[in-house]
């Protein structure tokens, strides 16, 4: 692993900003020790994220999609340091921030920020908005208190469509959409390059969601921000992303450029996800629902975790776990795709 | 709003207003709305949080929470008023004539009773079946809603089911007494999209088979598009546009409806920016005078700020907007 590198301004303005290799995050959900002793119950390890590998390009948006419990939020939390990964390597701008034995997280902490799902839970109800937005600036010691700080906070509030007056109010005085604007202002306060957005609009109404998505795109254009965007809503993902990673039961099953992904996904699970989006064009036409649900992550199926729901599964899928392989310029973890049993055009 | 034929619609809501008396004055959450649902019809009620859509549903099944109350208007089921019934009379209608499916399947089920006990209890309260027959019926219902190994799952508790399976149990409960109307309040909002598709397909199939009418309350236009026959769009306690689902979605007249459609991210179109409606739904204590949408409306003019528009027919839709009423004049 590399020795403590020096933080400096980014040398290049393109290329990979964040590189994640073999990221693992396991949770020990075993019964208490005495129960294990006396009842002979085994240890139980929940593999929330198992061997996730992906790159995020500078200035672009990578979206992670998947059903609840697939591990997408755990990935986000590992990247910003809210969870300590069980294994794997995270590199930010060529600085190894987490790998076995080394931890240079503090060096890059102010360069990445997170926007959370629930704007009602992620803002301290007892702080005024001014202090909420100023907190990262104070915490990282970026600007000394005084006129400069006040000016900077007002600038941030203005940037997200609020006024300087709003800084004097408390979070409860704002609607959900306005609170999410405050979250964005707070996230931008330390001049980050990388924003991790964990379902930023899923708690909002559609008309407000449109406002927030438009704002996030404008900010990306203005500041060259890089987003890791997490969502279960594929139409939102379509609107925001440059590339898309699909997760299923803790593993990435497909990762491709958004254009290719939405034109014709490779993995049968991706096809299922795309099929199940309600469309405003097919009025009165029911979606073709695929049977089955996400299996219990404590005892994932053998082989490919998706095989119980997959119409193309064969014996190999049931016994051997597929790894991510390059297919048509993207990556997919599927024996069927590799063996050419499933083509993009084939519909489920 | 009344249908053309002589027989009354299954459910008719006439000029319903719901208010909440508070220390700082009375808040009107639902303001003079009228709806009707015919036999076997699926009516979608769509709107953003705070539009009053869930309150309308709760008022119909008599579950308005204190201090909310029906201020005026009538609710008729098969031509008979049900809004003025006592709690006890209403309790008998709930379940037998009107079933309900709520958003969160975990809180709609009793965590201490097995699924079988909850189904059997509901069936016995509303029908003459004895326990044995009720158990057989419970099993039949669980099979109908697509629960695998239904026989074994009868003795399971709600926490042993996944979210999608729980919602299937709730649908089985709602259908237990073969009601003619089901009020489904955001039935799929708490579920993943792939499960959502299953639940919607199930609800639609079961209701079509039994001729059950559905009032589907949701904020998700996509769900409405594939399920509903007619749709009513609500904003700030009022119905702003109503009509056949295809006509409302593809040929929206009200600026709010068309803004709402434009703000939904679309897969097929390569739109770069979503249409955005600036601002937010007004709070109940600050509903603007005139048309409640006027501060957010792009096409606002003087009359919108002064007078409140009523629903009038435009093509297949009914729209409450002054843009289309200039020639009618003085309707209010």
XYZ file of C-alpha atoms in Angstrom:
680
model
C 0.000 0.000 0.000
C 1.245 3.482 -0.746
C 2.774 5.616 1.963
C 0.989 8.680 3.244
C 0.534 10.733 0.101
C 0.375 14.465 0.001
C -2.917 16.175 -0.606
C -2.759 18.530 -3.480
C -5.025 19.969 -6.060
C -6.171 17.413 -8.565
C -3.530 16.992 -11.221
C -5.911 16.077 -13.970
C -9.466 17.113 -14.483
C -10.525 13.847 -15.975
C -9.994 10.230 -15.124
C -10.989 8.237 -12.127
C -11.790 10.087 -8.930
C -12.743 7.152 -6.778
C -11.660 3.572 -7.218
C -13.228 0.816 -5.152
C -11.736 -2.654 -5.235
C -13.202 -5.741 -3.631
C -15.090 -3.743 -1.014
C -16.589 -5.950 1.682
C -18.714 -5.037 4.647
C -19.941 -7.842 6.862
C -22.172 -7.479 9.883
C -22.064 -9.937 12.724
C -25.685 -10.673 13.573
C -24.951 -13.776 15.634
C -27.084 -14.649 18.626
C -25.527 -13.683 21.990
C -22.538 -15.705 23.127
C -24.426 -17.681 25.793
C -27.110 -18.710 23.336
C -24.440 -19.918 20.976
C -22.817 -21.944 23.765
C -25.878 -23.512 25.285
C -28.172 -23.808 22.305
C -25.455 -24.654 19.871
C -26.533 -21.902 17.499
C -23.941 -20.915 14.920
C -22.394 -17.553 14.266
C -24.253 -15.610 11.609
C -22.520 -13.181 9.318
C -24.573 -10.882 7.118
C -22.618 -10.048 3.991
C -24.184 -6.666 3.270
C -21.577 -5.830 0.642
C -19.510 -8.608 -0.824
C -16.702 -7.892 -3.205
C -17.872 -4.674 -4.855
C -15.514 -3.202 -7.420
C -16.176 -0.034 -9.383
C -14.677 3.275 -10.460
C -16.283 6.679 -10.389
C -15.145 9.051 -13.130
C -14.397 12.640 -12.225
C -17.273 14.988 -12.997
C -19.627 12.132 -13.798
C -22.463 10.405 -12.028
C -22.427 6.734 -11.155
C -25.758 5.402 -9.937
C -26.198 2.323 -7.841
C -29.614 0.731 -8.127
C -31.261 -2.274 -6.574
C -34.065 -3.347 -4.308
C -34.072 -2.699 -0.559
C -31.456 -4.695 1.265
C -29.141 -5.104 -1.709
C -26.354 -3.183 0.018
C -26.329 0.046 -1.953
C -26.584 2.287 1.121
C -23.904 0.247 2.895
C -21.543 0.938 -0.020
C -22.262 4.657 0.317
C -21.638 4.593 4.037
C -18.329 2.747 3.572
C -17.168 5.333 1.044
C -17.696 8.299 3.365
C -16.319 6.421 6.346
C -19.541 5.911 8.289
C -18.840 2.169 8.188
C -15.410 0.654 8.381
C -15.096 -1.823 5.511
C -14.399 -5.445 6.451
C -12.077 -5.731 3.503
C -11.122 -4.217 0.189
C -9.543 -1.016 -0.922
C -10.930 2.460 -1.498
C -8.823 4.991 -3.381
C -9.825 8.615 -3.642
C -7.879 10.670 -6.146
C -5.042 8.099 -5.981
C -4.868 8.338 -2.207
C -5.557 5.011 -0.564
C -8.075 5.907 2.104
C -8.970 2.478 3.355
C -7.014 -0.678 2.926
C -5.873 -3.257 5.360
C -3.562 -1.585 7.841
C -3.697 1.964 6.495
C -6.204 4.682 6.969
C -5.698 8.074 5.424
C -9.295 9.025 5.676
C -8.794 12.322 7.452
C -6.831 13.654 4.479
C -9.740 13.421 2.101
C -12.679 13.730 4.472
C -13.531 17.307 3.520
C -13.392 16.490 -0.171
C -16.389 14.176 -0.024
C -19.794 14.785 1.515
C -23.033 12.932 1.797
C -26.667 13.862 1.223
C -29.057 11.647 3.122
C -32.464 10.318 2.265
C -34.630 11.739 5.002
C -34.390 15.522 5.267
C -36.427 15.356 8.474
C -33.884 13.205 10.294
C -30.622 14.508 8.877
C -30.823 18.093 10.157
C -30.413 18.906 13.836
C -33.808 20.317 14.898
C -32.245 22.485 17.607
C -29.779 24.289 15.362
C -30.500 27.270 13.197
C -29.960 26.709 9.490
C -26.987 29.103 9.488
C -25.144 26.930 11.998
C -26.095 23.722 10.215
C -24.588 24.996 6.984
C -21.559 26.550 8.739
C -20.771 23.371 10.674
C -18.556 21.676 8.033
C -16.650 24.941 7.470
C -15.999 25.265 11.218
C -15.236 21.570 11.672
C -12.592 21.562 8.971
C -11.345 25.022 9.954
C -11.742 26.310 6.396
C -12.784 29.882 7.163
C -12.383 31.774 10.448
C -15.572 32.890 12.105
C -16.624 36.386 11.178
C -17.766 38.271 8.154
C -16.154 35.846 5.718
C -17.998 32.906 7.232
C -21.305 34.745 7.178
C -20.766 35.714 3.561
C -19.884 32.138 2.618
C -22.991 30.666 4.316
C -25.225 33.230 2.632
C -23.591 32.401 -0.683
C -24.300 28.700 -0.111
C -27.926 29.332 0.820
C -28.326 31.474 -2.254
C -26.782 28.726 -4.389
C -29.467 26.226 -3.416
C -32.330 28.669 -3.860
C -32.798 29.836 -0.270
C -32.272 33.336 1.107
C -29.903 34.705 3.720
C -32.966 35.331 5.905
C -33.628 31.577 5.968
C -30.387 31.095 7.885
C -32.056 32.420 11.014
C -34.809 29.820 10.946
C -34.950 26.305 12.344
C -35.353 23.185 10.164
C -38.974 22.625 11.223
C -39.951 25.855 9.508
C -39.133 24.378 6.102
C -40.888 21.907 3.811
C -39.260 18.621 2.798
C -37.866 20.006 -0.446
C -36.436 23.092 1.244
C -34.835 20.910 3.908
C -33.182 18.845 1.223
C -31.845 22.141 -0.183
C -30.357 22.871 3.251
C -28.747 19.399 3.222
C -27.237 20.178 -0.168
C -25.944 23.562 1.035
C -24.347 21.835 4.027
C -22.803 19.185 1.791
C -21.316 21.866 -0.464
C -19.924 23.912 2.429
C -16.500 22.273 2.481
C -16.046 22.605 -1.298
C -16.174 18.863 -1.888
C -15.441 17.254 -5.239
C -17.425 14.151 -4.548
C -21.015 13.956 -3.315
C -22.619 10.729 -2.237
C -26.374 11.034 -2.522
C -28.299 8.270 -0.798
C -31.855 8.373 -2.174
C -31.912 12.185 -1.980
C -35.401 12.542 -3.422
C -37.263 9.433 -2.376
C -38.930 11.216 0.545
C -40.136 14.058 -1.687
C -43.167 14.636 -3.876
C -42.616 14.439 -7.635
C -42.883 18.155 -8.339
C -40.389 18.876 -5.542
C -38.216 15.966 -6.665
C -37.964 17.634 -10.073
C -36.750 20.848 -8.412
C -34.064 19.018 -6.425
C -32.874 16.901 -9.379
C -32.619 19.990 -11.576
C -30.693 21.796 -8.818
C -28.277 18.875 -8.443
C -27.591 18.822 -12.164
C -27.035 22.566 -12.260
C -24.569 22.319 -9.373
C -22.743 19.489 -11.109
C -22.336 21.578 -14.247
C -21.234 24.615 -12.278
C -18.697 23.000 -9.957
C -17.726 19.869 -11.881
C -18.990 17.703 -9.019
C -18.782 13.946 -9.078
C -21.845 12.105 -7.824
C -22.426 8.650 -6.521
C -26.181 8.516 -6.769
C -28.138 5.847 -4.981
C -31.723 5.215 -5.870
C -34.268 2.495 -6.347
C -36.149 4.620 -8.887
C -34.799 3.819 -12.340
C -36.491 6.731 -14.045
C -34.648 9.102 -11.689
C -31.433 7.186 -12.353
C -31.998 7.519 -16.081
C -32.326 11.243 -15.648
C -29.160 11.668 -13.564
C -26.539 9.106 -14.530
C -23.564 8.636 -16.789
C -23.123 5.041 -15.716
C -25.217 2.575 -13.778
C -24.296 -0.230 -11.389
C -26.930 -2.780 -10.460
C -26.636 -4.494 -7.096
C -28.290 -7.692 -5.968
C -27.802 -9.185 -2.533
C -24.562 -7.387 -1.764
C -22.928 -7.904 -5.143
C -22.667 -5.825 -8.267
C -24.247 -7.835 -11.066
C -23.908 -5.330 -13.880
C -22.137 -2.040 -14.430
C -22.311 -0.118 -17.690
C -22.692 3.285 -19.234
C -26.204 4.606 -18.698
C -26.938 4.913 -22.412
C -26.094 1.276 -23.059
C -27.798 0.117 -19.908
C -31.107 1.733 -20.718
C -30.894 0.710 -24.358
C -30.580 -2.951 -23.432
C -29.426 -4.298 -20.095
C -27.502 -7.564 -20.084
C -28.171 -9.198 -16.764
C -31.621 -10.797 -16.382
C -32.054 -8.965 -13.082
C -31.420 -5.606 -14.759
C -33.961 -6.536 -17.392
C -36.441 -7.342 -14.627
C -35.824 -3.983 -12.943
C -36.361 -2.098 -16.179
C -39.517 -4.052 -16.954
C -41.107 -3.205 -13.652
C -40.960 0.571 -14.007
C -44.472 1.908 -14.347
C -44.813 3.851 -17.555
C -47.119 6.726 -18.317
C -47.306 5.604 -21.911
C -48.755 2.164 -21.394
C -52.080 3.195 -19.990
C -54.086 0.253 -18.753
C -51.278 -2.149 -19.559
C -50.109 -4.023 -16.512
C -46.419 -4.586 -16.098
C -45.256 -8.161 -16.415
C -44.348 -8.934 -12.844
C -41.658 -11.505 -12.225
C -42.397 -13.922 -9.445
C -40.319 -14.096 -6.322
C -38.620 -11.760 -3.915
C -35.142 -10.967 -2.713
C -33.910 -14.003 -0.721
C -32.819 -13.769 2.892
C -29.311 -12.267 2.813
C -28.332 -14.422 5.803
C -28.617 -17.549 3.707
C -28.140 -16.470 0.101
C -28.784 -19.072 -2.589
C -25.803 -21.052 -3.821
C -24.218 -20.146 -7.109
C -25.710 -17.010 -8.655
C -27.849 -15.349 -5.962
C -30.448 -14.455 -8.575
C -31.002 -17.977 -9.884
C -34.269 -18.723 -7.994
C -35.952 -15.803 -9.805
C -34.144 -16.114 -13.115
C -35.958 -17.662 -16.084
C -32.648 -18.549 -17.727
C -31.076 -20.372 -14.780
C -29.431 -23.743 -15.401
C -27.349 -26.126 -13.317
C -24.224 -24.047 -13.652
C -26.054 -20.983 -12.282
C -27.215 -23.008 -9.295
C -23.759 -24.222 -8.342
C -21.147 -21.749 -9.536
C -21.076 -18.094 -8.609
C -20.500 -15.876 -11.637
C -17.938 -13.106 -11.426
C -18.038 -9.761 -13.224
C -16.762 -10.191 -16.767
C -16.423 -7.744 -19.594
C -19.290 -7.966 -22.040
C -19.905 -5.451 -24.810
C -18.009 -2.652 -23.107
C -19.730 -3.203 -19.776
C -19.366 -5.653 -16.937
C -21.909 -8.319 -16.077
C -21.869 -11.225 -13.650
C -23.994 -13.833 -15.386
C -23.203 -17.246 -16.817
C -26.074 -16.894 -19.254
C -24.692 -13.671 -20.692
C -21.219 -15.161 -20.911
C -22.475 -18.262 -22.695
C -24.646 -16.125 -24.961
C -27.807 -17.777 -23.711
C -29.341 -14.398 -22.990
C -29.244 -11.635 -25.537
C -30.034 -7.998 -24.928
C -32.988 -8.074 -27.227
C -34.617 -11.024 -25.554
C -37.425 -9.868 -23.339
C -38.394 -11.527 -20.130
C -70.955 14.681 -11.677
C -73.903 12.284 -11.515
C -73.783 9.394 -13.985
C -76.229 9.236 -16.837
C -78.070 6.040 -15.941
C -80.758 5.808 -13.280
C -79.106 3.464 -10.813
C -77.007 5.347 -8.275
C -73.241 4.906 -8.446
C -71.721 2.485 -5.946
C -70.148 5.320 -4.030
C -70.937 8.956 -4.306
C -69.211 11.750 -2.465
C -71.132 15.013 -2.646
C -69.572 18.340 -1.751
C -67.479 16.831 1.015
C -65.513 19.173 3.256
C -63.253 18.027 6.061
C -61.989 20.455 8.658
C -59.721 20.454 11.662
C -60.701 22.877 14.414
C -57.575 24.165 16.121
C -56.882 26.844 18.682
C -55.741 29.150 15.918
C -58.801 28.689 13.806
C -60.342 26.035 11.641
C -58.214 24.430 8.941
C -60.060 23.172 5.892
C -58.178 20.143 4.614
C -60.684 18.931 2.051
C -62.794 21.603 0.477
C -66.068 20.802 -1.223
C -65.097 17.834 -3.355
C -67.374 15.492 -5.273
C -66.440 12.047 -6.561
C -68.245 8.948 -7.699
C -67.218 5.357 -8.283
C -69.306 2.925 -10.304
C -69.534 -0.837 -9.843
C -66.245 -2.535 -10.620
C -64.506 0.703 -11.514
C -61.007 1.723 -10.437
C -60.814 5.391 -9.520
C -57.307 6.749 -9.005
C -56.978 9.671 -6.631
C -53.612 11.293 -7.132
C -51.902 14.263 -5.556
C -48.899 15.286 -3.516
C -48.596 15.040 0.251
C -51.129 17.245 1.957
C -53.547 17.334 -0.969
C -56.235 15.676 1.145
C -56.428 12.425 -0.774
C -55.921 10.118 2.199
C -58.332 12.157 4.328
C -60.990 11.674 1.681
C -60.396 7.916 1.784
C -60.484 7.869 5.574
C -63.689 9.906 5.644
C -65.368 7.361 3.365
C -64.532 4.455 5.650
C -65.388 6.518 8.723
C -61.894 6.578 10.126
C -61.247 10.298 10.333
C -59.005 10.902 13.273
C -59.994 13.343 15.968
C -60.162 16.372 15.759
C -60.780 16.012 12.033
C -64.469 16.063 11.129
C -66.770 16.180 8.158
C -67.899 19.779 8.002
C -70.419 19.394 5.223
C -71.378 17.161 2.357
C -72.657 13.632 2.005
C -71.156 10.219 1.349
C -73.546 7.735 -0.220
C -72.988 4.016 -0.636
C -75.547 2.527 -3.030
C -77.626 5.653 -2.601
C -77.697 5.442 1.207
C -75.918 7.977 3.366
C -73.084 6.525 5.414
C -71.399 9.672 6.678
C -73.905 10.181 9.498
C -73.898 6.607 10.822
C -72.900 5.783 14.385
C -69.545 4.208 15.075
C -71.183 0.828 15.648
C -73.192 0.945 12.389
C -70.115 2.081 10.476
C -68.081 -0.762 11.986
C -70.442 -3.237 10.355
C -70.094 -1.579 6.959
C -66.310 -1.491 7.168
C -64.991 -4.824 5.995
C -68.331 -6.106 4.719
C -69.171 -3.378 2.213
C -65.965 -1.381 2.074
C -62.561 -3.010 2.505
C -59.370 -1.109 3.180
C -55.723 -1.610 2.278
C -53.280 0.806 3.855
C -49.741 1.833 3.048
C -47.780 0.024 5.705
C -48.647 -3.666 5.843
C -46.825 -4.138 9.132
C -48.974 -1.696 11.054
C -52.227 -2.905 9.474
C -51.741 -6.395 10.903
C -51.811 -7.345 14.553
C -48.303 -8.569 15.389
C -49.553 -10.793 18.241
C -52.012 -12.906 16.259
C -51.308 -15.438 13.562
C -52.455 -14.603 10.060
C -55.030 -17.375 10.249
C -56.575 -15.965 13.435
C -56.849 -12.493 11.933
C -58.452 -13.800 8.749
C -60.846 -16.122 10.573
C -61.908 -13.348 12.929
C -62.653 -11.006 10.047
C -64.572 -13.674 8.143
C -66.631 -14.651 11.187
C -67.524 -11.081 12.062
C -68.859 -10.365 8.596
C -70.348 -13.694 7.470
C -72.326 -16.574 8.977
C -69.559 -19.127 8.468
C -68.507 -21.274 11.436
C -64.878 -21.584 12.469
C -64.124 -24.601 10.296
C -65.606 -23.046 7.187
C -63.944 -19.732 7.988
C -60.567 -21.484 8.206
C -61.142 -23.095 4.824
C -62.084 -19.702 3.434
C -58.959 -18.136 4.952
C -56.804 -20.723 3.208
C -58.637 -20.091 -0.056
C -57.978 -16.361 0.278
C -54.280 -16.801 1.011
C -53.984 -19.008 -2.056
C -55.871 -16.435 -4.124
C -53.446 -13.690 -3.175
C -50.533 -15.883 -4.220
C -48.860 -16.822 -0.945
C -46.712 -19.878 -1.564
C -47.357 -22.870 0.732
C -50.447 -21.095 2.045
C -51.423 -23.992 4.286
C -48.192 -23.801 6.277
C -48.170 -19.999 6.323
C -51.622 -19.831 7.956
C -50.071 -20.278 11.371
C -47.310 -17.717 10.756
C -47.163 -14.349 12.462
C -46.968 -11.137 10.394
C -43.277 -10.595 11.190
C -42.444 -13.886 9.502
C -43.584 -12.504 6.152
C -41.692 -10.143 3.863
C -43.178 -6.738 3.034
C -44.718 -7.868 -0.234
C -46.175 -11.010 1.343
C -47.618 -8.967 4.212
C -49.338 -6.675 1.769
C -50.814 -9.786 0.129
C -52.181 -10.835 3.517
C -53.687 -7.360 3.981
C -55.346 -7.649 0.572
C -56.698 -11.078 1.590
C -58.125 -9.463 4.728
C -59.712 -6.662 2.730
C -61.337 -9.175 0.391
C -62.409 -11.534 3.203
C -66.047 -10.464 3.266
C -66.300 -9.840 -0.483
C -66.830 -6.075 -0.231
C -67.973 -4.187 -3.280
C -65.526 -1.367 -2.738
C -61.921 -1.320 -1.597
C -60.171 1.836 -0.489
C -56.482 1.272 -1.199
C -54.413 4.052 0.347
C -50.880 4.010 -1.108
C -50.876 0.193 -1.159
C -47.493 -0.105 -2.850
C -45.571 2.896 -1.587
C -43.635 0.934 1.043
C -42.633 -1.788 -1.434
C -39.835 -2.238 -3.962
C -40.720 -1.635 -7.606
C -40.532 -5.287 -8.603
C -42.847 -6.230 -5.723
C -45.024 -3.202 -6.466
C -45.734 -4.609 -9.923
C -46.813 -7.911 -8.402
C -49.139 -6.289 -5.870
C -50.761 -3.978 -8.407
C -51.318 -6.878 -10.806
C -52.819 -8.904 -7.964
C -55.140 -6.151 -6.775
C -56.277 -5.479 -10.304
C -56.902 -9.141 -11.125
C -58.762 -9.954 -7.904
C -60.992 -6.916 -8.160
C -61.767 -7.569 -11.809
C -62.686 -11.191 -11.019
C -64.963 -10.195 -8.163
C -66.302 -7.011 -9.712
C -64.975 -5.021 -6.773
C -64.581 -1.300 -7.255
C -61.341 0.301 -6.042
C -60.520 3.784 -4.917
C -56.755 3.837 -5.388
C -55.138 6.681 -3.473
C -51.530 7.266 -4.494
C -48.946 9.859 -5.399
C -47.497 7.598 -8.089
C -48.811 8.514 -11.515
C -47.264 5.369 -13.014
C -49.381 3.130 -10.795
C -52.485 5.111 -11.730
C -51.669 4.848 -15.438
C -51.623 1.077 -15.446
C -54.438 0.464 -12.998
C -57.122 3.116 -12.954
C -60.101 3.663 -15.248
C -60.656 7.232 -14.166
C -58.434 9.583 -12.220
C -59.044 12.578 -9.973
C -56.104 14.938 -9.421
C -56.203 16.709 -6.072
C -54.410 19.875 -5.023
C -54.730 21.606 -1.653
C -57.973 19.895 -0.737
C -59.704 20.364 -4.091
C -60.149 18.209 -7.166
C -58.490 20.215 -9.944
C -58.955 17.792 -12.796
C -60.778 14.534 -13.324
C -61.507 12.295 -16.278
C -60.615 9.012 -17.987
C -57.056 8.067 -17.175
C -55.705 8.255 -20.733
C -57.237 11.656 -21.262
C -55.891 13.137 -18.021
C -52.377 11.799 -18.575
C -51.997 12.565 -22.265
C -54.218 15.567 -22.567
C -53.985 17.361 -19.246
C -55.678 20.744 -19.175
C -54.995 22.066 -15.706
C -51.527 23.678 -15.413
C -50.932 21.692 -12.211
C -51.706 18.373 -13.886
C -49.489 19.096 -16.855
C -46.707 20.343 -14.548
C -47.031 17.186 -12.493
C -46.731 15.037 -15.611
C -43.676 16.993 -16.783
C -41.929 16.654 -13.452
C -41.967 12.864 -13.601
C -38.616 11.649 -14.942
C -39.314 9.858 -18.167
C -37.432 6.866 -19.472
C -38.188 7.180 -23.140
C -37.655 10.884 -23.647
C -34.151 12.271 -23.625
C -35.168 15.279 -21.578
C -32.324 17.119 -19.959
C -34.307 19.181 -17.540
C -37.486 18.198 -15.823
C -40.366 20.603 -15.931
C -40.447 22.068 -12.507
C -43.294 23.620 -10.608
C -41.656 26.153 -8.350
C -42.711 26.451 -4.753
C -44.624 23.892 -2.748
C -48.174 22.974 -1.865
C -49.536 25.665 0.476
C -49.981 24.891 4.144
C -53.537 24.483 5.338
C -53.434 27.753 7.257
C -52.263 29.705 4.253
C -54.291 28.490 1.295
C -54.283 31.353 -1.189
C -57.457 33.134 -2.128
C -58.988 32.249 -5.481
C -57.418 29.243 -7.136
C -55.140 27.566 -4.587
C -52.569 26.874 -7.301
C -52.253 30.500 -8.442
C -48.911 31.369 -6.735
C -47.190 28.454 -8.525
C -49.040 28.735 -11.819
C -47.266 30.015 -14.932
C -50.476 31.029 -16.625
C -51.933 32.929 -13.684
C -54.035 36.013 -14.350
C -56.149 38.381 -12.282
C -59.237 36.281 -11.951
C -57.233 33.338 -10.528
C -56.238 35.437 -7.536
C -59.783 36.514 -6.714
C -62.302 33.829 -7.573
C -62.203 30.130 -7.016
C -62.751 28.073 -10.177
C -65.258 25.204 -10.183
C -65.009 22.024 -12.254
C -66.319 22.374 -15.795
C -66.275 19.888 -18.667
C -63.573 20.266 -21.304
C -63.507 17.474 -23.855
C -63.460 14.275 -21.775
C -62.101 15.882 -18.628
C -63.506 18.095 -15.956
C -61.137 20.907 -15.058
C -61.213 23.603 -12.396
C -59.278 26.393 -14.054
C -60.192 29.911 -15.171
C -58.191 29.462 -18.375
C -61.065 27.476 -19.781
C -63.945 29.309 -18.175
C -63.694 32.764 -19.662
C -66.691 32.156 -21.895
C -68.814 30.520 -19.199
C -68.595 33.442 -16.826
C -69.814 33.812 -13.254
C -70.155 30.135 -12.459
C -69.181 30.509 -8.819
